[in-house]
Amino acid sequence: DADVTQTPRNRITKTGKRIMLECSQTKGHDRMYWYRQDPGLGLRLIYYSFDVKDINKGEISDGYSVSRQAQAKFSLSLESAIPNQTALYFCATSDSFGGVRETQYFGPGTRLLVL
Amino acid sequence: KQEVTQIPAALSVPEGENLVLNCSFTDSAIYNLQWFRQDPGKGLTSLLLIQSSQREQTSGRLNASLDKSSGRSTLYIAASQPGDSATYLCAVKSSGGYNKLIFGAGTRLAVHP
């Protein structure tokens, strides 16, 4: 079984709808992240969480919200979806004890289309 | 503000060729640099991580180098195979902050038989 899972894997929605993307991990990591990827651009950080009570905005948080329900679960919500939120969304985790070799582990991605 | 650029954006080579992917970054104050591989439907996988104090890392046919002073890294792939076809992403973690990775847009590699 995959260590970082994302649901749904694909989603089509309409402008103005509220949707939630979910991420679960079995790696036991304390840190979790949400990114989006657009064609021709690198991944950009939306939100990150260093533990259940520590949630922070990334560089492109407008229009998004998150919830860290447990150490293993981190959800991303689009309160009112708009077409320019069409993108590939990735969840990632990392271990704060990794030190200088700390790296992030990524889920398979959720492809979102907003009509 | 840290910016990461990857050249070329796409590359198509015949099987067996040695190739080099390039990554440049604007701020040399980095904690580490990583190369990731992205396959469709499978997310990103970390290939190599070079700490700021290191010059290179090797894993099998892959070798990544880091020159902080010039703001450059290269990923060298020896004897390329069709299974190497993927998008390769470079990401830097700037020093003095949280574990935030700044990604380049990637190089899409196609190795044809």
CSV table of C-alpha atoms in Angstrom, one decimal:
chain,number,residue,atom,x,y,z
A,1,ASP,CA,0.0,0.0,0.0
A,2,ALA,CA,1.1,3.5,-0.8
A,3,ASP,CA,2.5,5.5,2.1
A,4,VAL,CA,0.8,8.8,1.0
A,5,THR,CA,-2.6,8.5,-0.5
A,6,GLN,CA,-4.8,11.2,-2.0
A,7,THR,CA,-8.6,11.1,-2.7
A,8,PRO,CA,-10.1,11.6,-5.1
A,9,ARG,CA,-7.5,11.1,-7.9
A,10,ASN,CA,-9.6,13.0,-10.4
A,11,ARG,CA,-12.4,15.5,-9.9
A,12,ILE,CA,-14.4,17.6,-12.2
A,13,THR,CA,-16.5,20.4,-10.5
A,14,LYS,CA,-18.3,23.6,-11.4
A,15,THR,CA,-17.5,27.2,-10.6
A,16,GLY,CA,-18.8,28.1,-7.2
A,17,LYS,CA,-18.9,24.6,-5.7
A,18,ARG,CA,-17.1,23.7,-2.5
A,19,ILE,CA,-14.8,20.7,-2.7
A,20,MET,CA,-12.4,18.9,-0.5
A,21,LEU,CA,-9.3,17.0,-1.3
A,22,GLU,CA,-8.0,14.5,1.2
A,23,CYS,CA,-4.6,13.2,2.1
A,24,SER,CA,-3.6,10.4,4.4
A,25,GLN,CA,-0.2,9.0,5.3
A,26,THR,CA,1.1,6.0,7.1
A,27,LYS,CA,4.7,7.1,7.3
A,28,GLY,CA,4.2,8.5,10.8
A,29,HIS,CA,5.6,11.9,9.7
A,30,ASP,CA,4.6,15.0,11.6
A,31,ARG,CA,4.9,17.5,8.7
A,32,MET,CA,2.4,17.7,5.8
A,33,TYR,CA,2.1,19.9,2.8
A,34,TRP,CA,-0.2,20.8,0.0
A,35,TYR,CA,1.1,21.9,-3.4
A,36,ARG,CA,-0.4,22.7,-6.8
A,37,GLN,CA,1.3,22.2,-10.1
A,38,ASP,CA,0.3,24.1,-13.3
A,39,PRO,CA,1.6,23.3,-16.8
A,40,GLY,CA,5.0,24.9,-17.3
A,41,LEU,CA,5.4,25.9,-13.7
A,42,GLY,CA,7.0,24.2,-10.7
A,43,LEU,CA,5.1,23.0,-7.7
A,44,ARG,CA,3.9,25.9,-5.5
A,45,LEU,CA,3.2,25.6,-1.8
A,46,ILE,CA,-0.4,26.3,-0.7
A,47,TYR,CA,-0.4,25.3,3.0
A,48,TYR,CA,1.8,23.4,5.4
A,49,SER,CA,1.4,21.9,8.8
A,50,PHE,CA,4.2,20.9,11.2
A,51,ASP,CA,1.8,19.2,13.6
A,52,VAL,CA,-1.9,19.0,14.3
A,53,LYS,CA,-1.9,22.4,16.0
A,54,ASP,CA,0.5,24.2,13.7
A,55,ILE,CA,-0.9,25.3,10.3
A,56,ASN,CA,0.7,27.9,8.1
A,57,LYS,CA,0.0,29.6,4.8
A,58,GLY,CA,2.3,29.0,1.8
A,59,GLU,CA,2.8,31.3,-1.1
A,60,ILE,CA,-0.5,30.8,-2.8
A,61,SER,CA,-3.1,30.2,0.0
A,62,ASP,CA,-5.8,32.6,-1.2
A,63,GLY,CA,-9.0,30.7,-2.1
A,64,TYR,CA,-8.0,27.6,-0.1
A,65,SER,CA,-8.3,26.4,3.4
A,66,VAL,CA,-7.0,23.3,5.2
A,67,SER,CA,-7.7,21.1,8.2
A,68,ARG,CA,-5.3,18.8,10.0
A,69,GLN,CA,-7.8,16.3,11.5
A,70,ALA,CA,-5.0,14.0,12.9
A,71,GLN,CA,-1.3,13.5,12.5
A,72,ALA,CA,-2.0,11.3,9.5
A,73,LYS,CA,-4.7,13.4,7.8
A,74,PHE,CA,-4.5,16.7,6.1
A,75,SER,CA,-7.4,18.0,3.9
A,76,LEU,CA,-7.5,20.9,1.4
A,77,SER,CA,-10.7,22.7,0.7
A,78,LEU,CA,-11.7,25.0,-2.1
A,79,GLU,CA,-14.6,27.0,-0.6
A,80,SER,CA,-15.9,28.3,-3.9
A,81,ALA,CA,-14.0,26.8,-6.8
A,82,ILE,CA,-13.0,28.9,-9.8
A,83,PRO,CA,-11.5,27.9,-13.2
A,84,ASN,CA,-8.0,29.1,-12.4
A,85,GLN,CA,-7.8,26.6,-9.6
A,86,THR,CA,-7.7,23.9,-12.3
A,87,ALA,CA,-4.4,22.1,-11.6
A,88,LEU,CA,-2.7,19.0,-10.3
A,89,TYR,CA,-2.6,19.0,-6.5
A,90,PHE,CA,0.0,17.1,-4.5
A,91,CYS,CA,0.1,16.3,-0.8
A,92,ALA,CA,3.5,15.6,0.8
A,93,THR,CA,4.9,14.6,4.1
A,94,SER,CA,8.3,14.9,5.8
A,95,ASP,CA,9.9,13.9,9.1
A,96,SER,CA,11.2,16.7,11.3
A,97,PHE,CA,13.9,14.4,12.6
A,98,GLY,CA,15.5,14.1,9.2
A,99,GLY,CA,17.9,16.9,9.8
A,100,VAL,CA,20.0,18.0,6.8
A,101,ARG,CA,18.7,15.0,4.9
A,102,GLU,CA,15.0,15.8,5.4
A,103,THR,CA,13.1,15.2,2.3
A,104,GLN,CA,9.5,15.2,1.3
A,105,TYR,CA,7.4,12.2,0.2
A,106,PHE,CA,4.6,12.9,-2.3
A,107,GLY,CA,1.2,11.4,-2.9
A,108,PRO,CA,0.1,10.5,-6.5
A,109,GLY,CA,-1.7,13.7,-7.0
A,110,THR,CA,-5.3,14.8,-7.6
A,111,ARG,CA,-6.2,16.2,-11.0
A,112,LEU,CA,-8.9,18.9,-10.6
A,113,LEU,CA,-10.9,20.5,-13.4
A,114,VAL,CA,-13.1,23.5,-12.6
A,115,LEU,CA,-15.6,24.3,-15.3
B,1,LYS,CA,13.2,35.7,-3.5
B,2,GLN,CA,14.6,32.3,-4.5
B,3,GLU,CA,13.9,31.3,-8.1
B,4,VAL,CA,14.7,28.0,-9.7
B,5,THR,CA,15.1,27.6,-13.4
B,6,GLN,CA,15.6,24.3,-15.4
B,7,ILE,CA,16.9,24.0,-18.9
B,8,PRO,CA,16.0,22.5,-21.2
B,9,ALA,CA,12.2,22.3,-20.7
B,10,ALA,CA,12.1,19.2,-22.8
B,11,LEU,CA,14.6,16.7,-24.2
B,12,SER,CA,14.4,13.7,-26.5
B,13,VAL,CA,17.3,11.4,-26.9
B,14,PRO,CA,18.0,7.9,-28.3
B,15,GLU,CA,18.6,5.1,-25.9
B,16,GLY,CA,22.2,4.8,-24.6
B,17,GLU,CA,23.1,8.5,-24.7
B,18,ASN,CA,24.6,10.2,-21.7
B,19,LEU,CA,22.8,13.4,-20.9
B,20,VAL,CA,22.9,16.4,-18.6
B,21,LEU,CA,19.9,18.3,-17.1
B,22,ASN,CA,20.6,21.7,-15.7
B,23,CYS,CA,19.2,23.6,-12.7
B,24,SER,CA,20.0,27.2,-11.7
B,25,PHE,CA,19.0,29.1,-8.6
B,26,THR,CA,19.2,32.8,-7.7
B,27,ASP,CA,20.1,32.7,-4.0
B,28,SER,CA,23.1,30.7,-3.0
B,29,ALA,CA,22.0,30.5,0.7
B,30,ILE,CA,20.5,27.1,0.4
B,31,TYR,CA,20.2,24.2,2.9
B,32,ASN,CA,20.1,21.5,0.3
B,33,LEU,CA,19.1,20.8,-3.3
B,34,GLN,CA,17.1,17.8,-4.5
B,35,TRP,CA,16.3,16.2,-7.8
B,36,PHE,CA,13.0,14.5,-8.1
B,37,ARG,CA,11.5,12.3,-10.8
B,38,GLN,CA,7.8,12.7,-11.7
B,39,ASP,CA,5.9,10.0,-13.5
B,40,PRO,CA,2.3,10.5,-14.6
B,41,GLY,CA,-0.1,9.3,-12.0
B,42,LYS,CA,2.6,8.4,-9.5
B,43,GLY,CA,3.6,11.7,-7.9
B,44,LEU,CA,7.2,12.7,-7.2
B,45,THR,CA,10.1,10.5,-6.1
B,46,SER,CA,13.3,11.9,-4.6
B,47,LEU,CA,16.3,10.8,-6.6
B,48,LEU,CA,19.2,12.6,-5.0
B,49,LEU,CA,19.7,15.1,-2.2
B,50,ILE,CA,22.8,17.2,-2.0
B,51,GLN,CA,23.5,19.0,1.2
B,52,SER,CA,24.9,22.5,1.0
B,53,SER,CA,28.3,21.3,2.2
B,54,GLN,CA,28.5,18.6,-0.5
B,55,ARG,CA,29.6,18.9,-4.1
B,56,GLU,CA,27.9,15.8,-5.6
B,57,GLN,CA,25.9,12.7,-4.9
B,58,THR,CA,25.7,9.5,-6.9
B,59,SER,CA,23.1,6.8,-7.2
B,60,GLY,CA,23.5,4.1,-9.8
B,61,ARG,CA,23.6,5.8,-13.2
B,62,LEU,CA,22.7,9.2,-11.8
B,63,ASN,CA,25.1,11.8,-10.6
B,64,ALA,CA,24.1,15.2,-9.3
B,65,SER,CA,26.6,18.1,-8.7
B,66,LEU,CA,26.2,21.3,-6.8
B,67,ASP,CA,28.0,24.6,-7.2
B,68,LYS,CA,26.6,27.0,-4.7
B,69,SER,CA,28.7,29.9,-5.6
B,70,SER,CA,27.5,29.9,-9.2
B,71,GLY,CA,23.9,28.8,-8.3
B,72,ARG,CA,24.0,25.7,-10.4
B,73,SER,CA,23.3,22.0,-10.2
B,74,THR,CA,23.5,19.4,-12.9
B,75,LEU,CA,21.9,15.9,-13.1
B,76,TYR,CA,23.9,13.5,-15.2
B,77,ILE,CA,22.2,10.4,-16.5
B,78,ALA,CA,24.6,7.8,-17.9
B,79,ALA,CA,23.6,5.3,-20.6
B,80,SER,CA,19.9,6.5,-20.8
B,81,GLN,CA,17.1,3.9,-21.0
B,82,PRO,CA,13.5,4.2,-22.1
B,83,GLY,CA,12.5,3.7,-18.5
B,84,ASP,CA,14.2,7.0,-17.7
B,85,SER,CA,11.5,8.8,-19.5
B,86,ALA,CA,9.8,11.1,-17.0
B,87,THR,CA,9.9,14.7,-15.9
B,88,TYR,CA,12.8,15.7,-13.7
B,89,LEU,CA,12.4,18.4,-11.1
B,90,CYS,CA,15.0,20.3,-9.2
B,91,ALA,CA,14.1,21.8,-5.8
B,92,VAL,CA,16.1,23.9,-3.3
B,93,LYS,CA,15.5,24.4,0.3
B,94,SER,CA,16.7,27.8,1.4
B,95,SER,CA,18.6,28.1,4.7
B,96,GLY,CA,17.3,30.0,7.7
B,97,GLY,CA,13.7,28.9,7.3
B,98,TYR,CA,11.2,26.1,7.5
B,99,ASN,CA,11.2,23.1,5.2
B,100,LYS,CA,10.0,25.0,2.2
B,101,LEU,CA,11.1,23.6,-1.2
B,102,ILE,CA,11.2,25.9,-4.2
B,103,PHE,CA,10.8,23.9,-7.4
B,104,GLY,CA,11.8,24.5,-10.9
B,105,ALA,CA,9.4,23.8,-13.7
B,106,GLY,CA,11.1,20.6,-14.7
B,107,THR,CA,12.7,19.0,-17.7
B,108,ARG,CA,10.5,16.5,-19.6
B,109,LEU,CA,12.8,13.7,-20.8
B,110,ALA,CA,11.9,11.2,-23.5
B,111,VAL,CA,14.3,8.3,-24.2
B,112,HIS,CA,13.4,6.4,-27.4
B,113,PRO,CA,14.6,2.9,-28.3
